[in-house]
mmCIF file of C-alpha atoms in Angstrom:
data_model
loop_
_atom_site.group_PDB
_atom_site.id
_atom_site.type_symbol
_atom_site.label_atom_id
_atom_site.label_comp_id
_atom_site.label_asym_id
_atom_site.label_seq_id
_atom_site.Cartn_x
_atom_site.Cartn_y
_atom_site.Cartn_z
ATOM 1 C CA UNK A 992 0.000 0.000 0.000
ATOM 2 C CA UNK A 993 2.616 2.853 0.756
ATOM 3 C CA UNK A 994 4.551 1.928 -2.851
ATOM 4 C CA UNK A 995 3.935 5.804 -4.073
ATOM 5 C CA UNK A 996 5.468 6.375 -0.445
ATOM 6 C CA UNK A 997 8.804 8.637 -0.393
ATOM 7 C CA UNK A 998 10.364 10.905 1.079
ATOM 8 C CA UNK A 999 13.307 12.039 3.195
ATOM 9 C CA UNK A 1000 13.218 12.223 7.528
ATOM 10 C CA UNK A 1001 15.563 15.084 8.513
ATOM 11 C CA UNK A 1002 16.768 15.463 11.987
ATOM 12 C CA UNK A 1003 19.286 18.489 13.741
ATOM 13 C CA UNK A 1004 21.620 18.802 16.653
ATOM 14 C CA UNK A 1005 21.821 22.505 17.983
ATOM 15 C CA UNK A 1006 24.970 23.460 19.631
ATOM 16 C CA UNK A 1007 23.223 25.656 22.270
ATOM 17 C CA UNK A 1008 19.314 27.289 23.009
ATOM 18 C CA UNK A 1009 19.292 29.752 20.370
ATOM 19 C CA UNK A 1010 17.280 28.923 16.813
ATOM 20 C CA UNK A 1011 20.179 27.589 13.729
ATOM 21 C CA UNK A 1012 23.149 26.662 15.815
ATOM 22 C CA UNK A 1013 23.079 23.350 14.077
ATOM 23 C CA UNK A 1014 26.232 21.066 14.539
ATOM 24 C CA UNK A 1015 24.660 17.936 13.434
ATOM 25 C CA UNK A 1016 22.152 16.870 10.477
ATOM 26 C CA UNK A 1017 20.296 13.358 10.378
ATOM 27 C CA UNK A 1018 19.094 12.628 6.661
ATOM 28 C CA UNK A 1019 16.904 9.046 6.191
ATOM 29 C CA UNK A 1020 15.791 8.331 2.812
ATOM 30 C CA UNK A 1021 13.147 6.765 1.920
ATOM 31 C CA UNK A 1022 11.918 4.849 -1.325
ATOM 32 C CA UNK A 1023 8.317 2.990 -2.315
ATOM 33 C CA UNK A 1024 8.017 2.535 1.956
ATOM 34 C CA UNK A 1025 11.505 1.183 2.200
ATOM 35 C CA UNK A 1026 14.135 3.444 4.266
ATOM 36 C CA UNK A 1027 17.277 2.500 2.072
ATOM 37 C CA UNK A 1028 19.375 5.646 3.346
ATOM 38 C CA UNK A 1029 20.708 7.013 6.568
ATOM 39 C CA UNK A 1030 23.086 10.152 6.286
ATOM 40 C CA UNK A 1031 24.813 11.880 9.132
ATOM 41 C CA UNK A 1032 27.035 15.255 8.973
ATOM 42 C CA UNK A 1033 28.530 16.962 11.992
ATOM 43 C CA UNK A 1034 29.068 20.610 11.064
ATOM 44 C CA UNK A 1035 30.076 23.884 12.777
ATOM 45 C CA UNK A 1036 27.621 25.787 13.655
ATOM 46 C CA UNK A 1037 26.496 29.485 11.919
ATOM 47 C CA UNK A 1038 29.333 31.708 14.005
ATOM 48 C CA UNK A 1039 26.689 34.142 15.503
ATOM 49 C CA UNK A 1040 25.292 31.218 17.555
ATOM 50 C CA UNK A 1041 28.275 29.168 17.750
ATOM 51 C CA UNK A 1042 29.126 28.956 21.324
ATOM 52 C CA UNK A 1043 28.144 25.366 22.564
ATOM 53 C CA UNK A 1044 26.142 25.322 25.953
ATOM 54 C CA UNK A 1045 26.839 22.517 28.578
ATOM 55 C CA UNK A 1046 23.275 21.297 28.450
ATOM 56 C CA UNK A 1047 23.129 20.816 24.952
ATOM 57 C CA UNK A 1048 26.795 18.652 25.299
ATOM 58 C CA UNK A 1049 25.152 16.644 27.495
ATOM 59 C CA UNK A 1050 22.453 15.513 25.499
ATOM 60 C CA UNK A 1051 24.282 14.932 22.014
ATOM 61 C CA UNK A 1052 28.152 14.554 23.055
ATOM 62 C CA UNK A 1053 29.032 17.106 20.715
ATOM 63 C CA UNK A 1054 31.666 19.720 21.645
ATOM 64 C CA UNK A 1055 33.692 22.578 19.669
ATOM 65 C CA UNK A 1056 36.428 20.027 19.404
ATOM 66 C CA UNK A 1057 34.015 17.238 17.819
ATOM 67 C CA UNK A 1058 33.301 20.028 14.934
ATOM 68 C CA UNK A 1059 37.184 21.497 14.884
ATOM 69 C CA UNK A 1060 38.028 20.980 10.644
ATOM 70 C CA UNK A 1061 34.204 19.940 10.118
ATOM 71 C CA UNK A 1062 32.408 22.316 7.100
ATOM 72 C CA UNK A 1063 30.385 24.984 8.613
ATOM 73 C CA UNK A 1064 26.428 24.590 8.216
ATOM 74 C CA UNK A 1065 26.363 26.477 4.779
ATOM 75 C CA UNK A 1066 29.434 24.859 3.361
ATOM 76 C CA UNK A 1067 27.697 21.324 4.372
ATOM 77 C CA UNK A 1068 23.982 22.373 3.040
ATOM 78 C CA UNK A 1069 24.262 21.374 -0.175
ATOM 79 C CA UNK A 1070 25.388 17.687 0.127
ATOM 80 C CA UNK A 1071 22.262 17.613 2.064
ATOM 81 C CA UNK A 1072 19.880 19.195 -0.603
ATOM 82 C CA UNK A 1073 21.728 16.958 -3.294
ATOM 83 C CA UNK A 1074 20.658 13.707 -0.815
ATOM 84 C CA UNK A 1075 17.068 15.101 -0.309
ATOM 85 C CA UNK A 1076 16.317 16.476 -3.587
ATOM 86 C CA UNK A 1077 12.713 17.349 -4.408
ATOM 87 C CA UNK A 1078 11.644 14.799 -1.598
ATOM 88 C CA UNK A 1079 8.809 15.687 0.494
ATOM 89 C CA UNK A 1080 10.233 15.993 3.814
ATOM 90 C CA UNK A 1081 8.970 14.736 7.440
ATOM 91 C CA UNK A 1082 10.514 15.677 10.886
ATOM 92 C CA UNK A 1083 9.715 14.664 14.548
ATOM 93 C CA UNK A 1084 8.742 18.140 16.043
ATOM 94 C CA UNK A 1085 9.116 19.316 12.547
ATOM 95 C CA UNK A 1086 8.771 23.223 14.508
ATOM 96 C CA UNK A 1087 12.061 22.978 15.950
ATOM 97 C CA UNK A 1088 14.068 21.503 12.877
ATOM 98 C CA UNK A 1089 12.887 23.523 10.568
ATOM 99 C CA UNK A 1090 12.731 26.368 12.551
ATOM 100 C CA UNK A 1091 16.614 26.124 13.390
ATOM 101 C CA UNK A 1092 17.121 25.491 9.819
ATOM 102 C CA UNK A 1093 15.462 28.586 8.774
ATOM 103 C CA UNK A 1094 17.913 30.404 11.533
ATOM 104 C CA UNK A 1095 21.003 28.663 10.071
ATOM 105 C CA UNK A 1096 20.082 29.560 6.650
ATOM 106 C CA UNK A 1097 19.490 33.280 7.478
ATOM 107 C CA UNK A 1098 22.541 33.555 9.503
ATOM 108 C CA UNK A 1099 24.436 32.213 6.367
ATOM 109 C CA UNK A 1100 22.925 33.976 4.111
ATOM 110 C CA UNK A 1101 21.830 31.012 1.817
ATOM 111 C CA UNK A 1102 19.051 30.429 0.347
ATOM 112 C CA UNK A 1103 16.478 28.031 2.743
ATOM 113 C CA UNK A 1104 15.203 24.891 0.611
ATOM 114 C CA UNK A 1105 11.622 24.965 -1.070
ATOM 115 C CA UNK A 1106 10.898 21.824 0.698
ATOM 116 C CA UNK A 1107 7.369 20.031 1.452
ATOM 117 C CA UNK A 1108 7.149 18.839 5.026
ATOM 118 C CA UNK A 1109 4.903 17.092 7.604
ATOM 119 C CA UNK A 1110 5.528 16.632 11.454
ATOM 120 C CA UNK A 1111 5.205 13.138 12.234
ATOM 121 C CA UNK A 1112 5.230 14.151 16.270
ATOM 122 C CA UNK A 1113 1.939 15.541 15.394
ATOM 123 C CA UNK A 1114 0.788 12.862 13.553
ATOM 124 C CA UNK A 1115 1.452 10.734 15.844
ATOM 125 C CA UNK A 1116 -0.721 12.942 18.472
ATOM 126 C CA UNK A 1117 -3.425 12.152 16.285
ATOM 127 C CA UNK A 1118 -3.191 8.191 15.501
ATOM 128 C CA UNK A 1119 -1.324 6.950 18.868
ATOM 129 C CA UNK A 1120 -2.817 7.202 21.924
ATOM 130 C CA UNK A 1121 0.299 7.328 24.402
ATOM 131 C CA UNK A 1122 1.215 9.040 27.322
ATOM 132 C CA UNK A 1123 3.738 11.036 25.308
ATOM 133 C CA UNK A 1124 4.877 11.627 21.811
ATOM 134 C CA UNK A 1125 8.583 12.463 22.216
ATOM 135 C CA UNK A 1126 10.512 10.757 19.376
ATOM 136 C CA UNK A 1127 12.196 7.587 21.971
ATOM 137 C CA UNK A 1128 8.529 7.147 23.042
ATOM 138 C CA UNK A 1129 6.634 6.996 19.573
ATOM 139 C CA UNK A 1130 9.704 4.746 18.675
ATOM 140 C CA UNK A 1131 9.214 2.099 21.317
ATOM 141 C CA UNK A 1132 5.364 2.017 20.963
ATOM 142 C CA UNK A 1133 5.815 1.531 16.953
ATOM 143 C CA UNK A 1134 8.490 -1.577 18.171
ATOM 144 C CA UNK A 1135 11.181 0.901 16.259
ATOM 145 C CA UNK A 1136 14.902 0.657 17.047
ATOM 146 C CA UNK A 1137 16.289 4.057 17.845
ATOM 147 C CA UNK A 1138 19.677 3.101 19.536
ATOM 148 C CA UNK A 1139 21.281 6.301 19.908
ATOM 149 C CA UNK A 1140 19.155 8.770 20.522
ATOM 150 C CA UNK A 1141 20.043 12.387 19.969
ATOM 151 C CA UNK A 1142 22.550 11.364 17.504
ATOM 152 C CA UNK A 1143 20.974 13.146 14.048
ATOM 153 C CA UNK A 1144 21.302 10.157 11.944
ATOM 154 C CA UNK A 1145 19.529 7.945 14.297
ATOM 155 C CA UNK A 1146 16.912 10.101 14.825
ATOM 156 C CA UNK A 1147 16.256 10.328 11.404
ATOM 157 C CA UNK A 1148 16.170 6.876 10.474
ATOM 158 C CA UNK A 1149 13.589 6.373 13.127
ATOM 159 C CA UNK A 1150 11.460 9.556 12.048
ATOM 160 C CA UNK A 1151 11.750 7.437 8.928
ATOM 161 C CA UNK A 1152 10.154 4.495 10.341
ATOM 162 C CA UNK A 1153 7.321 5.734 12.644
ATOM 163 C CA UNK A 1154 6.274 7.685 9.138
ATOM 164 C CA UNK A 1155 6.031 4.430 7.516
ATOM 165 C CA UNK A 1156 4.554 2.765 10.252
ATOM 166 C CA UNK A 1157 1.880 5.649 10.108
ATOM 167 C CA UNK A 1158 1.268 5.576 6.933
ATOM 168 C CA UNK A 1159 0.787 1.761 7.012
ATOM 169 C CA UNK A 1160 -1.766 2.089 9.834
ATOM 170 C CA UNK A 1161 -3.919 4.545 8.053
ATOM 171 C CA UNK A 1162 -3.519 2.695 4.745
ATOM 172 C CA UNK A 1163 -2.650 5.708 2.914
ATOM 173 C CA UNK A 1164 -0.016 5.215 0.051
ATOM 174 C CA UNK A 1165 1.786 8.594 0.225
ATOM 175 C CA UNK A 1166 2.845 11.210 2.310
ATOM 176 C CA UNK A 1167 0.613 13.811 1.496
ATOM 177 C CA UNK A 1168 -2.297 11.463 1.967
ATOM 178 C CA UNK A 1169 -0.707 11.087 5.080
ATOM 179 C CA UNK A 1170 -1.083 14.576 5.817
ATOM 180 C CA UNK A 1171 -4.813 14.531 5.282
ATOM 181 C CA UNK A 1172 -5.437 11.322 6.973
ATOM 182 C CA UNK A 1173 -4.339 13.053 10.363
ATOM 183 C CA UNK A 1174 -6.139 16.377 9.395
ATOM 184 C CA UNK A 1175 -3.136 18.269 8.502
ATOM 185 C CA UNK A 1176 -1.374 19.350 4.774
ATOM 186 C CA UNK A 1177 2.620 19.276 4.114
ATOM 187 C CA UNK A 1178 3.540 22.733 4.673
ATOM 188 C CA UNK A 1179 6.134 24.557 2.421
ATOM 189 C CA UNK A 1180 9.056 25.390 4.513
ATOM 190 C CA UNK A 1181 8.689 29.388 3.750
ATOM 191 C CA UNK A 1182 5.591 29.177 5.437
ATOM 192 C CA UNK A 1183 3.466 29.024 2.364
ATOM 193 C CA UNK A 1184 0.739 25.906 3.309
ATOM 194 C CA UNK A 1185 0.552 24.557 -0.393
#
Protein backbone atom coordinates (compact mmCIF):
# COMPACT_ATOMS: atom_id res chain seq x y z
CA UNK A 1 0.00 0.00 0.00
CA UNK A 2 2.62 2.85 0.76
CA UNK A 3 4.55 1.93 -2.85
CA UNK A 4 3.93 5.80 -4.07
CA UNK A 5 5.47 6.38 -0.45
CA UNK A 6 8.80 8.64 -0.39
CA UNK A 7 10.36 10.91 1.08
CA UNK A 8 13.31 12.04 3.20
CA UNK A 9 13.22 12.22 7.53
CA UNK A 10 15.56 15.08 8.51
CA UNK A 11 16.77 15.46 11.99
CA UNK A 12 19.29 18.49 13.74
CA UNK A 13 21.62 18.80 16.65
CA UNK A 14 21.82 22.51 17.98
CA UNK A 15 24.97 23.46 19.63
CA UNK A 16 23.22 25.66 22.27
CA UNK A 17 19.31 27.29 23.01
CA UNK A 18 19.29 29.75 20.37
CA UNK A 19 17.28 28.92 16.81
CA UNK A 20 20.18 27.59 13.73
CA UNK A 21 23.15 26.66 15.82
CA UNK A 22 23.08 23.35 14.08
CA UNK A 23 26.23 21.07 14.54
CA UNK A 24 24.66 17.94 13.43
CA UNK A 25 22.15 16.87 10.48
CA UNK A 26 20.30 13.36 10.38
CA UNK A 27 19.09 12.63 6.66
CA UNK A 28 16.90 9.05 6.19
CA UNK A 29 15.79 8.33 2.81
CA UNK A 30 13.15 6.77 1.92
CA UNK A 31 11.92 4.85 -1.33
CA UNK A 32 8.32 2.99 -2.32
CA UNK A 33 8.02 2.54 1.96
CA UNK A 34 11.51 1.18 2.20
CA UNK A 35 14.14 3.44 4.27
CA UNK A 36 17.28 2.50 2.07
CA UNK A 37 19.38 5.65 3.35
CA UNK A 38 20.71 7.01 6.57
CA UNK A 39 23.09 10.15 6.29
CA UNK A 40 24.81 11.88 9.13
CA UNK A 41 27.04 15.26 8.97
CA UNK A 42 28.53 16.96 11.99
CA UNK A 43 29.07 20.61 11.06
CA UNK A 44 30.08 23.88 12.78
CA UNK A 45 27.62 25.79 13.66
CA UNK A 46 26.50 29.49 11.92
CA UNK A 47 29.33 31.71 14.01
CA UNK A 48 26.69 34.14 15.50
CA UNK A 49 25.29 31.22 17.55
CA UNK A 50 28.27 29.17 17.75
CA UNK A 51 29.13 28.96 21.32
CA UNK A 52 28.14 25.37 22.56
CA UNK A 53 26.14 25.32 25.95
CA UNK A 54 26.84 22.52 28.58
CA UNK A 55 23.28 21.30 28.45
CA UNK A 56 23.13 20.82 24.95
CA UNK A 57 26.79 18.65 25.30
CA UNK A 58 25.15 16.64 27.49
CA UNK A 59 22.45 15.51 25.50
CA UNK A 60 24.28 14.93 22.01
CA UNK A 61 28.15 14.55 23.06
CA UNK A 62 29.03 17.11 20.71
CA UNK A 63 31.67 19.72 21.64
CA UNK A 64 33.69 22.58 19.67
CA UNK A 65 36.43 20.03 19.40
CA UNK A 66 34.02 17.24 17.82
CA UNK A 67 33.30 20.03 14.93
CA UNK A 68 37.18 21.50 14.88
CA UNK A 69 38.03 20.98 10.64
CA UNK A 70 34.20 19.94 10.12
CA UNK A 71 32.41 22.32 7.10
CA UNK A 72 30.38 24.98 8.61
CA UNK A 73 26.43 24.59 8.22
CA UNK A 74 26.36 26.48 4.78
CA UNK A 75 29.43 24.86 3.36
CA UNK A 76 27.70 21.32 4.37
CA UNK A 77 23.98 22.37 3.04
CA UNK A 78 24.26 21.37 -0.17
CA UNK A 79 25.39 17.69 0.13
CA UNK A 80 22.26 17.61 2.06
CA UNK A 81 19.88 19.20 -0.60
CA UNK A 82 21.73 16.96 -3.29
CA UNK A 83 20.66 13.71 -0.82
CA UNK A 84 17.07 15.10 -0.31
CA UNK A 85 16.32 16.48 -3.59
CA UNK A 86 12.71 17.35 -4.41
CA UNK A 87 11.64 14.80 -1.60
CA UNK A 88 8.81 15.69 0.49
CA UNK A 89 10.23 15.99 3.81
CA UNK A 90 8.97 14.74 7.44
CA UNK A 91 10.51 15.68 10.89
CA UNK A 92 9.72 14.66 14.55
CA UNK A 93 8.74 18.14 16.04
CA UNK A 94 9.12 19.32 12.55
CA UNK A 95 8.77 23.22 14.51
CA UNK A 96 12.06 22.98 15.95
CA UNK A 97 14.07 21.50 12.88
CA UNK A 98 12.89 23.52 10.57
CA UNK A 99 12.73 26.37 12.55
CA UNK A 100 16.61 26.12 13.39
CA UNK A 101 17.12 25.49 9.82
CA UNK A 102 15.46 28.59 8.77
CA UNK A 103 17.91 30.40 11.53
CA UNK A 104 21.00 28.66 10.07
CA UNK A 105 20.08 29.56 6.65
CA UNK A 106 19.49 33.28 7.48
CA UNK A 107 22.54 33.55 9.50
CA UNK A 108 24.44 32.21 6.37
CA UNK A 109 22.93 33.98 4.11
CA UNK A 110 21.83 31.01 1.82
CA UNK A 111 19.05 30.43 0.35
CA UNK A 112 16.48 28.03 2.74
CA UNK A 113 15.20 24.89 0.61
CA UNK A 114 11.62 24.96 -1.07
CA UNK A 115 10.90 21.82 0.70
CA UNK A 116 7.37 20.03 1.45
CA UNK A 117 7.15 18.84 5.03
CA UNK A 118 4.90 17.09 7.60
CA UNK A 119 5.53 16.63 11.45
CA UNK A 120 5.21 13.14 12.23
CA UNK A 121 5.23 14.15 16.27
CA UNK A 122 1.94 15.54 15.39
CA UNK A 123 0.79 12.86 13.55
CA UNK A 124 1.45 10.73 15.84
CA UNK A 125 -0.72 12.94 18.47
CA UNK A 126 -3.43 12.15 16.29
CA UNK A 127 -3.19 8.19 15.50
CA UNK A 128 -1.32 6.95 18.87
CA UNK A 129 -2.82 7.20 21.92
CA UNK A 130 0.30 7.33 24.40
CA UNK A 131 1.22 9.04 27.32
CA UNK A 132 3.74 11.04 25.31
CA UNK A 133 4.88 11.63 21.81
CA UNK A 134 8.58 12.46 22.22
CA UNK A 135 10.51 10.76 19.38
CA UNK A 136 12.20 7.59 21.97
CA UNK A 137 8.53 7.15 23.04
CA UNK A 138 6.63 7.00 19.57
CA UNK A 139 9.70 4.75 18.67
CA UNK A 140 9.21 2.10 21.32
CA UNK A 141 5.36 2.02 20.96
CA UNK A 142 5.82 1.53 16.95
CA UNK A 143 8.49 -1.58 18.17
CA UNK A 144 11.18 0.90 16.26
CA UNK A 145 14.90 0.66 17.05
CA UNK A 146 16.29 4.06 17.85
CA UNK A 147 19.68 3.10 19.54
CA UNK A 148 21.28 6.30 19.91
CA UNK A 149 19.15 8.77 20.52
CA UNK A 150 20.04 12.39 19.97
CA UNK A 151 22.55 11.36 17.50
CA UNK A 152 20.97 13.15 14.05
CA UNK A 153 21.30 10.16 11.94
CA UNK A 154 19.53 7.94 14.30
CA UNK A 155 16.91 10.10 14.83
CA UNK A 156 16.26 10.33 11.40
CA UNK A 157 16.17 6.88 10.47
CA UNK A 158 13.59 6.37 13.13
CA UNK A 159 11.46 9.56 12.05
CA UNK A 160 11.75 7.44 8.93
CA UNK A 161 10.15 4.50 10.34
CA UNK A 162 7.32 5.73 12.64
CA UNK A 163 6.27 7.68 9.14
CA UNK A 164 6.03 4.43 7.52
CA UNK A 165 4.55 2.76 10.25
CA UNK A 166 1.88 5.65 10.11
CA UNK A 167 1.27 5.58 6.93
CA UNK A 168 0.79 1.76 7.01
CA UNK A 169 -1.77 2.09 9.83
CA UNK A 170 -3.92 4.55 8.05
CA UNK A 171 -3.52 2.69 4.74
CA UNK A 172 -2.65 5.71 2.91
CA UNK A 173 -0.02 5.22 0.05
CA UNK A 174 1.79 8.59 0.23
CA UNK A 175 2.84 11.21 2.31
CA UNK A 176 0.61 13.81 1.50
CA UNK A 177 -2.30 11.46 1.97
CA UNK A 178 -0.71 11.09 5.08
CA UNK A 179 -1.08 14.58 5.82
CA UNK A 180 -4.81 14.53 5.28
CA UNK A 181 -5.44 11.32 6.97
CA UNK A 182 -4.34 13.05 10.36
CA UNK A 183 -6.14 16.38 9.40
CA UNK A 184 -3.14 18.27 8.50
CA UNK A 185 -1.37 19.35 4.77
CA UNK A 186 2.62 19.28 4.11
CA UNK A 187 3.54 22.73 4.67
CA UNK A 188 6.13 24.56 2.42
CA UNK A 189 9.06 25.39 4.51
CA UNK A 190 8.69 29.39 3.75
CA UNK A 191 5.59 29.18 5.44
CA UNK A 192 3.47 29.02 2.36
CA UNK A 193 0.74 25.91 3.31
CA UNK A 194 0.55 24.56 -0.39
Amino acid sequence: MTDNLSFAAFDVETANPKHGSICAIGVAVVHKGVRVATHSWLCRPPATVGEFAPRNMGIHKITPSTVTGEPTFAQRLPELLDTIGDLPVVAHNAVFDMGNLTRACEFSGVMLPGWQYGCTYAWSKRQLLLGGHKLNQVAAALGITLDNHHDAGADAAAAADIAIALARMAGVRDLADLARFNGTRLTHLSGVRR
